[in-house]
Short mmCIF file of C-alpha atoms in Angstrom, two decimals:
data_model
loop_
_atom_site.label_atom_id
_atom_site.label_comp_id
_atom_site.label_asym_id
_atom_site.label_seq_id
_atom_site.Cartn_x
_atom_site.Cartn_y
_atom_site.Cartn_z
CA UNK A 184 -0.55 22.11 -27.48
CA UNK A 185 -4.05 20.78 -27.09
CA UNK A 186 -2.41 17.85 -29.54
CA UNK A 187 0.25 17.23 -27.24
CA UNK A 188 -1.78 17.35 -24.39
CA UNK A 189 -4.02 14.66 -25.71
CA UNK A 190 -0.81 13.00 -26.85
CA UNK A 191 0.66 13.08 -23.51
CA UNK A 192 -2.27 11.59 -21.79
CA UNK A 193 -3.42 8.67 -23.36
CA UNK A 194 0.40 8.02 -23.17
CA UNK A 195 0.08 8.38 -19.38
CA UNK A 196 -3.28 6.56 -19.61
CA UNK A 197 -1.21 3.36 -21.22
CA UNK A 198 0.96 2.86 -18.19
CA UNK A 199 -1.82 2.48 -16.21
CA UNK A 200 -0.56 3.94 -12.53
CA UNK A 201 -3.47 3.49 -10.82
CA UNK A 202 -2.48 -0.66 -11.36
CA UNK A 203 1.15 -0.77 -11.11
CA UNK A 204 1.80 2.65 -8.33
CA UNK A 205 0.39 0.73 -5.49
CA UNK A 206 2.21 -2.63 -6.55
CA UNK A 207 5.67 -0.44 -7.32
CA UNK A 208 4.65 1.60 -3.68
CA UNK A 209 3.52 -2.70 -2.08
CA UNK A 210 7.29 -4.57 -3.35
CA UNK A 211 8.87 -1.72 -2.64
CA UNK A 212 8.15 -1.17 1.40
CA UNK A 213 8.40 -5.06 1.59
CA UNK A 214 11.78 -5.22 -0.55
CA UNK A 215 13.27 -2.47 -0.04
CA UNK A 216 14.50 -1.87 -3.59
CA UNK A 217 12.83 -3.50 -5.90
CA UNK A 218 13.87 -3.70 -9.58
CA UNK A 219 11.51 -3.51 -12.89
CA UNK A 220 11.70 -3.98 -16.72
CA UNK A 221 8.84 -2.25 -18.85
CA UNK A 222 7.89 -4.66 -21.39
CA UNK A 223 5.54 -2.53 -24.12
CA UNK A 224 3.62 -3.80 -27.23
CA UNK A 225 0.17 -2.59 -29.07
CA UNK A 226 -1.96 -3.44 -26.65
CA UNK A 227 -0.17 -2.19 -23.21
CA UNK A 228 2.71 -1.75 -21.02
CA UNK A 229 4.17 -4.59 -18.56
CA UNK A 230 7.01 -4.47 -15.97
CA UNK A 231 8.66 -7.89 -15.15
CA UNK A 232 10.73 -7.85 -11.49
CA UNK A 233 13.93 -9.39 -11.33
CA UNK A 234 14.67 -10.63 -7.72
CA UNK A 235 16.82 -8.32 -5.46
CA UNK A 236 19.89 -11.22 -5.57
CA UNK A 237 20.10 -10.30 -8.90
CA UNK A 238 20.74 -7.03 -9.16
CA UNK A 239 22.43 -3.23 -7.81
CA UNK A 240 21.61 -0.39 -7.98
CA UNK A 241 23.74 1.99 -10.16
CA UNK A 242 23.31 5.41 -10.52
CA UNK A 243 20.48 8.29 -10.65
CA UNK A 244 19.39 9.56 -14.14
CA UNK A 245 16.91 12.28 -14.62
CA UNK A 246 15.55 11.24 -10.83
CA UNK A 247 15.01 7.89 -11.57
CA UNK A 248 17.34 4.84 -9.89
CA UNK A 249 18.59 2.90 -12.82
CA UNK A 250 20.70 -0.97 -12.01
CA UNK A 251 23.20 -3.68 -13.64
CA UNK A 252 22.21 -7.08 -13.31
CA UNK A 253 24.64 -10.17 -12.73
CA UNK A 254 24.05 -12.29 -15.62
CA UNK A 255 26.42 -14.66 -14.46
CA UNK A 256 23.31 -15.53 -12.25
CA UNK A 257 20.50 -15.63 -15.22
CA UNK A 258 20.31 -20.06 -16.51
CA UNK A 259 19.87 -20.96 -19.65
CA UNK A 260 16.57 -22.15 -18.65
CA UNK A 261 14.77 -18.78 -18.80
CA UNK A 262 16.78 -17.81 -21.39
CA UNK A 263 12.91 -17.08 -23.10
CA UNK A 264 10.94 -15.73 -20.92
CA UNK A 265 13.70 -12.55 -20.72
CA UNK A 266 13.48 -9.35 -23.20
CA UNK A 267 15.41 -9.35 -25.82
CA UNK A 268 17.97 -6.83 -24.60
CA UNK A 269 18.42 -9.23 -21.91
CA UNK A 270 18.90 -12.17 -24.11
CA UNK A 271 21.60 -10.07 -26.02
CA UNK A 272 23.41 -9.59 -22.92
CA UNK A 273 23.16 -13.27 -22.48
CA UNK A 274 24.41 -13.86 -25.60
CA UNK A 275 27.24 -11.68 -25.23
CA UNK A 276 28.16 -12.71 -21.70
CA UNK A 277 28.39 -16.82 -22.45
CA UNK A 278 29.83 -16.11 -25.35
CA UNK A 279 33.10 -14.47 -24.31
CA UNK A 280 33.34 -11.53 -26.80
CA UNK A 281 34.55 -7.85 -26.72
CA UNK A 282 32.02 -6.46 -24.12
CA UNK A 283 30.82 -2.39 -24.61
CA UNK A 284 32.33 -0.25 -20.92
CA UNK A 285 29.67 1.63 -20.88
CA UNK A 286 27.31 -1.33 -20.49
CA UNK A 287 29.48 -3.52 -18.50
CA UNK A 288 30.95 -3.96 -15.00
CA UNK A 289 33.68 -6.73 -13.42
CA UNK A 290 32.54 -8.53 -16.88
CA UNK A 291 29.92 -9.82 -15.79
CA UNK A 292 27.62 -6.59 -14.94
CA UNK A 293 25.44 -5.53 -17.30
CA UNK A 294 23.69 -1.96 -17.19
CA UNK A 295 19.95 -2.78 -17.74
CA UNK A 296 18.97 0.12 -20.31
CA UNK A 297 14.80 -0.01 -19.65
CA UNK A 298 15.49 -0.97 -16.35
CA UNK A 299 14.18 0.90 -13.41
CA UNK A 300 14.72 0.60 -9.22
CA UNK A 301 12.33 2.10 -6.84
CA UNK A 302 14.24 2.62 -2.82
CA UNK A 303 13.29 4.91 -0.13
CA UNK A 304 16.96 5.09 0.87
CA UNK A 305 18.78 7.85 -0.31
CA UNK A 306 22.16 6.31 0.76
CA UNK A 307 21.37 3.57 -1.38
CA UNK A 308 24.57 3.70 -3.79
CA UNK A 309 26.16 4.46 -1.36
CA UNK A 310 25.77 1.47 0.39
CA UNK A 311 26.93 -0.77 -2.68
CA UNK A 312 23.60 -0.26 -5.07
CA UNK A 313 21.66 -1.82 -1.51
CA UNK A 314 19.26 -1.00 0.96
CA UNK A 315 16.53 -2.62 3.66
CA UNK A 316 13.13 -2.01 3.67
CA UNK A 317 12.16 1.46 6.11
CA UNK A 318 10.62 -1.42 8.13
CA UNK A 319 12.34 -4.00 9.22
CA UNK A 320 12.83 -4.04 12.68
CA UNK A 321 9.20 -4.97 12.27
CA UNK A 322 10.42 -8.09 11.85
CA UNK A 323 12.65 -8.09 14.65
CA UNK A 324 9.50 -7.58 17.09
CA UNK A 325 7.24 -9.77 15.11
CA UNK A 326 9.65 -12.71 16.95
CA UNK A 327 10.00 -11.07 19.73
CA UNK A 328 5.92 -10.94 20.23
CA UNK A 329 5.91 -14.73 19.24
CA UNK A 330 8.42 -15.33 22.14
CA UNK A 331 5.80 -13.31 23.96
CA UNK A 332 2.97 -15.52 23.23
CA UNK A 333 4.98 -19.21 23.64
CA UNK A 334 5.79 -18.03 26.87
CA UNK A 335 1.54 -18.30 28.01
CA UNK A 336 1.83 -21.12 26.23
CA UNK A 337 4.47 -22.43 28.99
CA UNK A 338 2.44 -20.68 31.68
CA UNK A 339 -0.47 -22.39 30.94
CA UNK A 340 0.82 -25.85 30.69
CA UNK A 341 2.69 -25.31 33.32
CA UNK A 342 -0.57 -23.85 35.67
CA UNK A 343 -2.59 -27.50 34.61
CA UNK A 344 0.22 -30.37 35.28
CA UNK A 345 -0.76 -33.18 37.78
CA UNK A 346 1.80 -34.60 39.86
CA UNK A 347 0.97 -38.15 41.43
CA UNK A 348 4.03 -39.64 43.81
CA UNK A 349 3.40 -43.29 44.58
CA UNK A 350 6.35 -44.58 47.27
CA UNK A 351 7.52 -47.19 47.03
CA UNK A 352 7.96 -49.15 51.20
CA UNK A 353 11.38 -49.61 52.16
CA UNK A 354 12.47 -51.50 55.28
CA UNK A 355 14.92 -50.62 58.36
CA UNK A 356 18.05 -50.55 55.81
CA UNK A 357 16.69 -48.54 53.07
CA UNK A 358 15.83 -51.23 50.26
CA UNK A 359 12.70 -51.47 48.58
CA UNK A 360 10.52 -54.39 50.22
CA UNK A 361 8.84 -55.31 47.35
CA UNK A 362 11.10 -56.94 43.38
CA UNK A 363 11.75 -54.20 41.62
CA UNK A 364 9.73 -55.67 38.37
CA UNK A 365 6.94 -55.45 40.39
CA UNK A 366 7.53 -51.85 41.25
CA UNK A 367 7.98 -50.99 37.24
CA UNK A 368 4.49 -53.31 36.71
CA UNK A 369 3.00 -50.85 39.59
CA UNK A 370 4.28 -47.39 37.75
CA UNK A 371 3.18 -48.89 34.04
CA UNK A 372 -0.30 -49.08 35.25
CA UNK A 373 -0.44 -45.97 36.95
CA UNK A 374 0.38 -44.20 33.65
CA UNK A 375 -1.46 -45.79 31.27
CA UNK A 376 -4.58 -44.68 33.20
CA UNK A 377 -3.94 -41.18 33.51
CA UNK A 378 -5.55 -38.23 32.14
CA UNK A 379 -3.41 -35.76 30.39
CA UNK A 380 -1.78 -33.40 32.21
CA UNK A 381 -1.69 -35.12 35.10
CA UNK A 382 2.10 -37.57 35.56
CA UNK A 383 2.99 -40.31 38.15
CA UNK A 384 6.78 -40.93 39.21
CA UNK A 385 7.35 -44.31 41.79
CA UNK A 386 10.53 -43.56 43.99
CA UNK A 387 11.02 -45.12 47.37
CA UNK A 388 12.02 -41.08 48.80
CA UNK A 389 9.58 -38.52 49.54
CA UNK A 390 8.35 -35.75 47.33
CA UNK A 391 7.97 -32.67 48.42
CA UNK A 392 5.26 -30.36 47.03
CA UNK A 393 5.80 -27.68 44.44
CA UNK A 394 2.92 -26.15 43.28
CA UNK A 395 3.34 -25.44 40.20
CA UNK A 396 0.51 -22.94 39.22
CA UNK A 397 1.55 -19.37 39.01
CA UNK A 398 5.75 -20.31 38.09
CA UNK A 399 5.61 -19.32 34.61
CA UNK A 400 5.58 -15.83 33.76
CA UNK A 401 3.17 -13.98 35.51
CA UNK A 402 2.67 -10.58 33.38
CA UNK A 403 2.61 -12.66 30.04
CA UNK A 404 -0.60 -11.47 28.66
CA UNK A 405 1.22 -8.26 30.25
CA UNK A 406 4.25 -8.53 27.44
CA UNK A 407 2.12 -8.75 24.75
CA UNK A 408 0.42 -6.07 24.85
CA UNK A 409 3.30 -4.13 25.43
CA UNK A 410 5.26 -5.95 22.58
CA UNK A 411 2.69 -5.38 19.46
CA UNK A 412 2.88 -1.78 21.15
CA UNK A 413 6.23 -1.77 19.93
CA UNK A 414 5.36 -3.51 16.71
CA UNK A 415 2.58 -0.14 15.85
CA UNK A 416 5.30 2.38 17.22
CA UNK A 417 7.40 1.12 14.12
CA UNK A 418 5.38 1.14 11.95
CA UNK A 419 5.04 4.67 12.35
CA UNK A 420 0.66 3.86 14.04
CA UNK A 421 -0.72 3.91 17.49
CA UNK A 422 -2.54 1.00 18.66
CA UNK A 423 -5.82 3.40 18.68
CA UNK A 424 -6.04 3.47 15.09
CA UNK A 425 -6.27 -0.72 15.25
CA UNK A 426 -9.43 -0.44 17.99
CA UNK A 427 -6.48 0.04 21.28
CA UNK A 428 -7.79 2.48 24.25
CA UNK A 429 -7.26 6.48 23.27
CA UNK A 430 -9.28 9.11 24.51
CA UNK A 431 -9.73 11.87 21.90
CA UNK A 432 -10.29 10.49 18.23
CA UNK A 433 -7.60 12.86 17.15
CA UNK A 434 -4.47 10.44 18.15
CA UNK A 435 -5.63 8.32 14.76
CA UNK A 436 -6.52 11.54 12.48
CA UNK A 437 -2.77 12.92 13.55
CA UNK A 438 -1.40 9.56 12.82
CA UNK A 439 -3.52 9.34 9.03
CA UNK A 440 -1.89 12.20 8.00
CA UNK A 441 1.16 11.68 9.89
CA UNK A 442 1.15 8.77 7.57
CA UNK A 443 0.03 10.76 4.15
CA UNK A 444 2.52 13.32 4.75
CA UNK A 445 5.24 10.46 4.33
CA UNK A 446 4.00 9.33 1.20
CA UNK A 447 3.60 12.69 -0.63
CA UNK A 448 7.19 13.54 0.51
CA UNK A 449 9.01 9.07 -0.34
CA UNK A 450 6.69 8.31 -2.43
CA UNK A 451 5.61 9.98 -4.86
CA UNK A 452 8.52 12.23 -5.46
CA UNK A 453 9.67 9.37 -6.75
CA UNK A 454 7.22 7.69 -8.70
CA UNK A 455 6.82 11.35 -10.58
CA UNK A 456 10.69 11.48 -11.45
CA UNK A 457 9.66 8.07 -12.67
CA UNK A 458 6.31 8.68 -15.16
CA UNK A 459 7.86 12.60 -16.08
CA UNK A 460 10.67 10.58 -17.79
CA UNK A 461 9.02 8.11 -19.85
CA UNK A 462 6.64 11.34 -20.43
CA UNK A 463 9.41 12.61 -22.24
CA UNK A 464 10.07 9.70 -24.16
CA UNK A 465 6.21 10.68 -26.47
CA UNK A 466 6.89 12.03 -29.04
CA UNK A 467 5.10 15.34 -29.44
CA UNK A 468 5.41 17.98 -32.86
CA UNK A 469 5.51 21.16 -29.87
CA UNK A 470 8.26 19.71 -28.46
CA UNK A 471 7.43 21.09 -25.25
CA UNK A 472 8.35 19.38 -21.79
CA UNK A 473 5.01 17.99 -20.28
CA UNK A 474 4.92 16.82 -17.01
CA UNK A 475 2.88 14.51 -14.51
CA UNK A 476 2.45 15.73 -10.80
CA UNK A 477 0.18 13.51 -8.37
CA UNK A 478 -2.43 15.60 -6.73
CA UNK A 479 -1.57 15.60 -2.70
CA UNK A 480 -4.36 14.13 -0.72
CA UNK A 481 -6.46 11.26 1.26
CA UNK A 482 -9.16 8.89 0.92
CA UNK A 483 -9.47 9.71 4.60
CA UNK A 484 -9.13 13.74 3.95
CA UNK A 485 -11.11 13.85 0.42
CA UNK A 486 -13.32 15.60 1.28
CA UNK A 487 -11.16 18.54 2.91
CA UNK A 488 -8.77 17.92 0.06
CA UNK A 489 -11.30 18.70 -2.86
CA UNK A 490 -12.43 21.58 -0.89
CA UNK A 491 -9.42 23.33 -0.28
CA UNK A 492 -8.94 22.73 -4.49
CA UNK A 493 -12.40 24.62 -4.90
CA UNK A 494 -11.33 27.17 -2.51
CA UNK A 495 -8.69 28.33 -5.31
CA UNK A 496 -10.77 28.56 -7.94
CA UNK A 497 -11.47 31.46 -6.55
CA UNK A 498 -8.46 32.96 -7.05
CA UNK A 499 -7.71 31.87 -10.43
CA UNK A 500 -6.40 28.30 -9.14
CA UNK A 501 -6.23 25.78 -11.72
CA UNK A 502 -9.29 24.16 -12.70
CA UNK A 503 -7.51 21.25 -13.94
CA UNK A 504 -6.34 20.63 -9.92
CA UNK A 505 -9.88 20.65 -9.42
CA UNK A 506 -10.54 17.91 -11.56
CA UNK A 507 -7.86 15.61 -10.99
CA UNK A 508 -8.69 16.59 -6.93
CA UNK A 509 -12.36 14.87 -8.31
CA UNK A 510 -11.06 11.72 -9.36
CA UNK A 511 -10.32 12.64 -13.50
CA UNK A 512 -7.59 11.42 -15.17
CA UNK A 513 -5.85 13.52 -17.62
CA UNK A 514 -6.87 11.91 -20.40
CA UNK A 515 -10.60 11.87 -18.91
CA UNK A 516 -10.47 15.71 -18.28
CA UNK A 517 -11.26 16.49 -22.33
CA UNK A 518 -12.73 13.09 -23.73
CA UNK A 519 -15.40 13.17 -21.28
CA UNK A 520 -15.46 17.78 -20.47
CA UNK A 521 -15.60 17.85 -25.44
CA UNK A 522 -17.94 15.15 -25.60
CA UNK A 523 -20.77 16.88 -22.76
CA UNK A 524 -19.88 20.10 -24.21
CA UNK A 525 -20.25 19.80 -28.36
CA UNK A 526 -21.75 16.07 -28.71
CA UNK A 527 -24.23 15.98 -25.46
CA UNK A 528 -24.14 20.18 -25.12
CA UNK A 529 -24.92 19.25 -21.46
CA UNK A 530 -26.09 22.87 -20.97
CA UNK A 531 -28.87 23.19 -22.91
CA UNK A 532 -29.80 19.74 -21.28
CA UNK A 533 -29.17 20.36 -17.96
CA UNK A 534 -31.30 23.82 -16.97
CA UNK A 535 -31.00 25.06 -13.81
CA UNK A 536 -34.17 25.37 -11.65
CA UNK A 537 -35.79 28.26 -10.57
CA UNK A 538 -35.35 28.25 -7.38
CA UNK A 539 -35.93 30.85 -4.29
CA UNK A 540 -31.77 31.17 -4.57
CA UNK A 541 -32.22 31.57 -8.55
CA UNK A 542 -35.50 33.72 -9.19
CA UNK A 543 -38.51 36.42 -7.29
CA UNK A 544 -41.91 36.38 -7.48
CA UNK A 545 -41.99 38.76 -10.70
CA UNK A 546 -40.26 36.14 -12.54
CA UNK A 547 -43.58 33.68 -11.56
CA UNK A 548 -46.17 31.80 -14.03
CA UNK A 549 -45.52 29.50 -16.30
CA UNK A 550 -42.47 28.98 -18.86
CA UNK A 551 -44.48 31.01 -21.60
CA UNK A 552 -45.35 34.24 -19.64
CA UNK A 553 -49.52 32.88 -19.36
CA UNK A 554 -49.97 33.97 -15.95
CA UNK A 555 -53.52 32.67 -16.43
CA UNK A 556 -52.25 29.47 -14.57
CA UNK A 557 -55.86 27.28 -13.32
CA UNK A 558 -53.42 26.97 -9.85
CA UNK A 559 -52.93 30.21 -8.72
CA UNK A 560 -49.49 30.14 -7.28
CA UNK A 561 -47.71 28.33 -9.62
CA UNK A 562 -43.98 28.88 -10.68
CA UNK A 563 -44.33 31.68 -7.77
CA UNK A 564 -41.58 31.29 -5.15
CA UNK A 565 -40.23 33.68 -2.31
CA UNK A 566 -41.12 33.52 1.10
CA UNK A 567 -45.26 33.61 1.87
CA UNK A 568 -46.64 37.04 3.27
CA UNK A 569 -48.43 34.89 6.45
CA UNK A 570 -46.87 32.04 8.80
CA UNK A 571 -50.20 29.71 8.15
CA UNK A 572 -50.27 29.89 3.78
CA UNK A 573 -52.28 28.77 1.84
CA UNK A 574 -52.46 27.52 -2.03
CA UNK A 575 -53.81 31.49 -2.84
CA UNK A 576 -51.99 33.16 -0.48
CA UNK A 577 -50.19 36.48 -1.84
CA UNK A 578 -45.87 35.82 -1.29
CA UNK A 579 -43.54 38.92 -0.72
CA UNK A 580 -41.45 39.65 -3.95
CA UNK A 581 -37.70 38.08 -4.17
CA UNK A 582 -36.76 41.19 -5.83
CA UNK A 583 -37.14 43.75 -3.00
#
């Protein structure tokens, strides 16, 4: 079992969970559903991501989403970049030969054996293998936010516009008393010399003074603020977390715990199912079943989370859970502890120093037991008998 643990621990190390798991999480939040193909060699493990428009979730195997890929959308130009499995599927599709019904659907959808899909939508299979991001509504609110900002710019432009009116003189019949070609020339000369934001008009009629100040959306900034709050609401985060007005830090603290709990109940089970499947592919001598579990802790509440696992040790809790909560990987637990205990013999090197909590005054003296010290209180511990001690003041017996 000990050797099996080492094999499984180093198998997990090759999967590089700390790097790829956050990547899976980010891409799935953006796309709603993501499709990856795992490839592996002697140096480690990598993942090839396929576009969402190529793939469909087909089934669930051992808690892991599997998918099919539309071979009709794969072009010859990317053939050399495909893994061997998909190159063979490409040749089969374009070769026109018989296709295995267990791997092909509708003559073009190929079931990817080493593929894995990630999604937070439990109805993805019912919905034809497609899903949308849980934050898709944020896109609509972000568009509304842009429109609200545009309204503010329109309002600011209207507030700064000024109009100059040049009236053309007319006779008693209402006809211009000067040639129209002269009117046109005057109008062009005036417009050529006006600063930006000032407009000129030339007409023979009267122009009513209509001030444009305040003609735009008077509540433009308020609209932007409310729209921004809606964006935070759709994200599940209060505006107070990003510097908004709040009267209590509990708002932020509660929101952080809620977001962490969302990850614990949605992300972690999905990743655990996938990595448990990968562990099952590791051959061990005892053939015992090994599983992985992510410690439920957050960087924002790390001290309290570690303290919880530490307190459980007093009641027979798992030391491995405590070490994992402290940041140790499975392979670190056995390699680091064995190296410290068996190679360094660290307990003999790091001897506990005597303090008032560990020894009493009757244990005082130097390390070889000689009481004839040059310093009469060297090695003595405990509380002095007087409130104003000196170097030769007697100390109370710590064991009394």
